[in-house]
Amino acid sequence: MPFGNTHNNFKLNFKPEEEFPELSKHNNHMAKVLTKDMYAKLRDRQTPTGFTLDDVIQTGVDNPGHPFIMTVGCVAGDEESYEVFKELLDPIISDRHSGYKPTDKHKTDLNFENLKGGDDLDPNYVFSSRVRTGRSIKGYALPPHNSRGERRAVERLSVEALNSLDGEFKGKYYPLKSMTDAEQEQLIADHFLFDKPVSPLLTCAGMARDWPDARGIWHNDNKTFLVWVNEEDHLRVISMQKGGNMKEVFKRFCTGLQKIEAIFKKHGTSFMWNEHLGYVLTCPSNLGTGLRGGVHVKLEKLSQHPKFEEILKRLRLQKRGTGGVDTASVGGVFDISNADRLGSSEVDQVQCVVDGVKLMVEMEKKLEKGEAIDSMIPAQK
Amino acid sequence: MQKFDYYYEGNALQMDILVYSRVSTVSLLPTLELRATTKLLGIPTAKSLLSFGAGSLTAGIFLSREQHVNAGSQVRRLYPASAEYPDLRKHNNCMASHLTPAVYAKLCEKATPNGFTLDNAIQTGVDNPGHPFIKTVGMVAGDEESYEVFADLFDPVIRERHNGYHTRTMTHPTDLDSSKIRSGIFEERYVLSSRVRTGRSIRGLSLPPACTRAERREVERVVVDALAGLKGDLSGRYYGLGQMTDQEQQQLIDDHFLFDKPVSPLLTCAGMARDWPDARGIWHNNEKTFLVWVNEEDHTRVISMEKGGNMKRVFERFCRGLKEVERLIMEKGWEFMWNERMGYILTCPSNLGTGLRAGVHINLPRLSKILENLRLQKRGTGGVDTAAVGSTFDISNLDRLGQSEVQLVQTVIDGVNYLIECEKKLEKGQDIRVPPPLTYK
């Protein structure tokens, strides 16, 4: 819970070793990187909005480990967090993003025409396709740290921009606090709405404060393009549809995003972006493209194959349950998405998904017929 | 007992103004124990506000309302109060009932010397609009000073929660003389277990919503150190939560001894579960009749309990144990947070005063709604937030503030006796009378 800068100054009355968190049983990126010396060095710093080291790491202290994934264990409270706490976040970013160096540059490519294929995934196996990313509005603190006033300002700016979209993107905003329970449950069931936050990964970082104030969902009339406001990031932008036509999903994604960005620029605001970290978001795991492109795909046999994890790793893919992060798979249906975010472009990452899922569906078909798939196992991408 | 005074600069931009020292009441020799102070003195930015006299150090805590810390310059304020005021239209808790936009505007730029702000205090009430069984308080204190700095909100909340109690004008009686209790031994056919609990906070250290890891560890050190000095039927052992085996932990939960990992959003939204399980633990005597929880919802929760209906003995042990713990803490120069207007200071305003909850698990298959008139409260056998199992209820006092410990325990005893009489009448098919509402003299 963010306590602000006055409280941090009080904390400095105690020695670093007295304040250093107990991390011996922890298994997350933050716990692996944060030493006592680093804690002593960084603890008296704060960002211009007053975000401190303890604010950054609280979620990682409170959540020692996760059964399915190696969590990051820290969050940013604003754009400057990544600079002010560089000594901590750079190694974490490197660990999380396959050795990304502080001097590396990130490539942004939202030209959907550069994607090859993606329109022929077998709908008997691939039930839905989805691409999401996040965007942060420059000059505003992020969800772990923002005050009610700031959060409401983000909502205001976002809704203003979204309401001026037209064509296939014409839509409506539904603020969470005036939605009926029935509307809300329908949207959750349709995989459109974000859950009330129950994951301690989010709640311990302070992202659920004041819920549901200034949270909401905007979606177009077709329900194929959605924007979440003030969940884990200022904005989450999602393009999705049933079936396996990832190409179409990605096209709508890129077009919609670029339209939104243009409107923001016209109104004098912009997104947090720099050429080292790409798009700046709350969780270091989402830096770069912030893109998670994925499908719900039935891989009943393949998922039980001993090499399943290895195959995913080589294809640079990640699995989740059909409820999203923190859930298990149901009925052999998995959410398969790109594992990378930083160091490769949007097009690169969606290409991984398209190619990888295509291959895995072919493997699944082979296994259904009782055939071996060893010859199909790919090399590390 | 030395009186504590401290002074702080109202507009200091750096929060280097809180300096405590402990005075040993046992010895005035130059080799005074300065354990608690040495880590605070000598910090470059800290200004020492201690005054020296007669070979002993004195410093203290005297807080006057006129000397509020106005730390507005340090509290981050980009938006006016009206833009930050929470949306409480669907809320039903004491905080929401009393936090008007005007009160919010008045208090939102203030902070306690430790840096605890109004937004910190009310966060739990903003995040938790209502509770199905009880009207929750919806705010917490981060330290002793919270009750003063945010008095404009705490006072009406306390008034509502504690039956019209005025913290500015009334005084609260403390009475831990268990010999005054009359009766108090119930038939075991009805009363399955008896329990008295309270909380105590260590003066000078922030409360669970606000404490730093170092402070929380200090609380643990101070308390465990003192408890190690308990003797006779009170001698026992400490189990740190982080070092307990899963088996030990499950056994303690099943015996109703251990506190749960906090899952209630009432607690988690107030920041009380941070850094779990660091510096949390349970101490209990060998007989498992006297327990102390460390760093759960309060610095300490002190519990006396046993199976069966001997509430008199439970309360006797409660008083004796509490006084002994207090003595041991004071030997080392610490004391409990207490003042004569609000009694014992605890995290939740609902626990001010005695912080006492005395109760029984009682089997009353024919129970009716007589409880409110008897100033009693029922909970399920799992404690707050739970429902009763079958016909077994947890019956305890409704009040905390304005009545002393002896008075409250007597109220429970008299009320439980009445309930048992009612139950017996219903067993025989006779009528029972709803008692008139209890008024305190």
mmCIF file of N, CA, C and O in Angstrom, chain A residues 3 14 46 95 97 134 171 181-182 196 233 280 283 291 299 309 317 323 328 336 372-373:
data_model
loop_
_atom_site.group_PDB
_atom_site.id
_atom_site.type_symbol
_atom_site.label_atom_id
_atom_site.label_comp_id
_atom_site.label_asym_id
_atom_site.label_seq_id
_atom_site.Cartn_x
_atom_site.Cartn_y
_atom_site.Cartn_z
ATOM 1 N N PHE A 3 2.406 4.537 0.798
ATOM 2 C CA PHE A 3 2.298 5.426 1.945
ATOM 3 C C PHE A 3 2.799 6.833 1.663
ATOM 4 O O PHE A 3 2.685 7.686 2.494
ATOM 5 N N PHE A 14 15.385 3.930 10.848
ATOM 6 C CA PHE A 14 15.821 2.578 11.156
ATOM 7 C C PHE A 14 16.925 2.166 10.189
ATOM 8 O O PHE A 14 16.978 2.599 9.057
ATOM 9 N N GLN A 46 13.145 8.549 -3.970
ATOM 10 C CA GLN A 46 11.748 8.484 -4.381
ATOM 11 C C GLN A 46 11.589 9.157 -5.726
ATOM 12 O O GLN A 46 12.336 10.057 -6.083
ATOM 13 N N ASP A 95 16.597 -10.349 -16.498
ATOM 14 C CA ASP A 95 16.204 -11.726 -16.174
ATOM 15 C C ASP A 95 14.901 -12.099 -16.855
ATOM 16 O O ASP A 95 14.740 -13.209 -17.352
ATOM 17 N N HIS A 97 13.384 -10.612 -19.436
ATOM 18 C CA HIS A 97 13.293 -10.429 -20.878
ATOM 19 C C HIS A 97 14.544 -10.941 -21.575
ATOM 20 O O HIS A 97 15.149 -10.248 -22.396
ATOM 21 N N GLY A 134 -1.107 -2.770 -23.444
ATOM 22 C CA GLY A 134 -1.439 -1.727 -22.493
ATOM 23 C C GLY A 134 -0.857 -0.409 -22.942
ATOM 24 O O GLY A 134 0.084 -0.376 -23.752
ATOM 25 N N GLY A 171 -18.252 2.993 -30.439
ATOM 26 C CA GLY A 171 -18.678 2.188 -29.289
ATOM 27 C C GLY A 171 -19.126 3.029 -28.117
ATOM 28 O O GLY A 171 -19.460 4.205 -28.254
ATOM 29 N N ASP A 181 -25.329 -5.637 -12.040
ATOM 30 C CA ASP A 181 -24.663 -6.910 -11.783
ATOM 31 C C ASP A 181 -24.818 -7.852 -12.968
ATOM 32 O O ASP A 181 -23.894 -8.557 -13.344
ATOM 33 N N ALA A 182 -25.980 -7.845 -13.574
ATOM 34 C CA ALA A 182 -26.239 -8.733 -14.713
ATOM 35 C C ALA A 182 -25.333 -8.391 -15.900
ATOM 36 O O ALA A 182 -24.718 -9.265 -16.505
ATOM 37 N N LYS A 196 -13.119 -8.509 -10.782
ATOM 38 C CA LYS A 196 -12.786 -7.795 -9.556
ATOM 39 C C LYS A 196 -11.447 -8.372 -9.126
ATOM 40 O O LYS A 196 -11.288 -9.579 -9.097
ATOM 41 N N ASP A 233 -3.316 -1.438 -15.693
ATOM 42 C CA ASP A 233 -2.660 -0.312 -16.351
ATOM 43 C C ASP A 233 -3.706 0.762 -16.628
ATOM 44 O O ASP A 233 -4.898 0.523 -16.502
ATOM 45 N N VAL A 280 5.815 1.982 -21.750
ATOM 46 C CA VAL A 280 6.063 1.833 -20.319
ATOM 47 C C VAL A 280 4.760 1.473 -19.606
ATOM 48 O O VAL A 280 3.763 2.201 -19.714
ATOM 49 N N CYS A 283 3.735 -3.250 -14.852
ATOM 50 C CA CYS A 283 4.553 -4.403 -14.518
ATOM 51 C C CYS A 283 5.715 -4.491 -15.486
ATOM 52 O O CYS A 283 5.523 -4.437 -16.712
ATOM 53 N N LEU A 291 2.498 -6.509 -25.398
ATOM 54 C CA LEU A 291 1.565 -7.289 -26.204
ATOM 55 C C LEU A 291 1.478 -8.730 -25.757
ATOM 56 O O LEU A 291 2.478 -9.406 -25.568
ATOM 57 N N LEU A 299 -5.566 -28.543 -26.718
ATOM 58 C CA LEU A 299 -4.343 -29.337 -26.889
ATOM 59 C C LEU A 299 -4.326 -30.434 -25.845
ATOM 60 O O LEU A 299 -3.365 -30.585 -25.086
ATOM 61 N N GLU A 309 6.212 -28.570 -22.254
ATOM 62 C CA GLU A 309 6.836 -27.336 -21.767
ATOM 63 C C GLU A 309 8.028 -26.943 -22.642
ATOM 64 O O GLU A 309 8.236 -25.783 -22.967
ATOM 65 N N LEU A 317 6.613 -19.400 -26.537
ATOM 66 C CA LEU A 317 5.220 -19.251 -26.164
ATOM 67 C C LEU A 317 5.030 -19.563 -24.685
ATOM 68 O O LEU A 317 5.901 -20.146 -24.041
ATOM 69 N N GLY A 323 -8.965 -18.865 -17.849
ATOM 70 C CA GLY A 323 -9.421 -17.706 -17.086
ATOM 71 C C GLY A 323 -8.381 -16.618 -17.050
ATOM 72 O O GLY A 323 -8.552 -15.588 -16.399
ATOM 73 N N ALA A 328 -5.985 -22.297 -13.936
ATOM 74 C CA ALA A 328 -5.580 -23.573 -14.536
ATOM 75 C C ALA A 328 -6.419 -23.839 -15.776
ATOM 76 O O ALA A 328 -7.475 -23.243 -15.967
ATOM 77 N N ILE A 336 -2.754 -19.979 -25.145
ATOM 78 C CA ILE A 336 -1.354 -19.993 -25.580
ATOM 79 C C ILE A 336 -1.034 -18.630 -26.155
ATOM 80 O O ILE A 336 -1.742 -18.136 -27.046
ATOM 81 N N ALA A 372 3.744 -40.404 -33.512
ATOM 82 C CA ALA A 372 4.749 -39.681 -32.729
ATOM 83 C C ALA A 372 4.979 -38.305 -33.322
ATOM 84 O O ALA A 372 4.735 -38.069 -34.508
ATOM 85 N N ILE A 373 5.452 -37.398 -32.472
ATOM 86 C CA ILE A 373 5.672 -36.036 -32.960
ATOM 87 C C ILE A 373 7.123 -35.597 -32.843
ATOM 88 O O ILE A 373 7.457 -34.445 -33.072
#
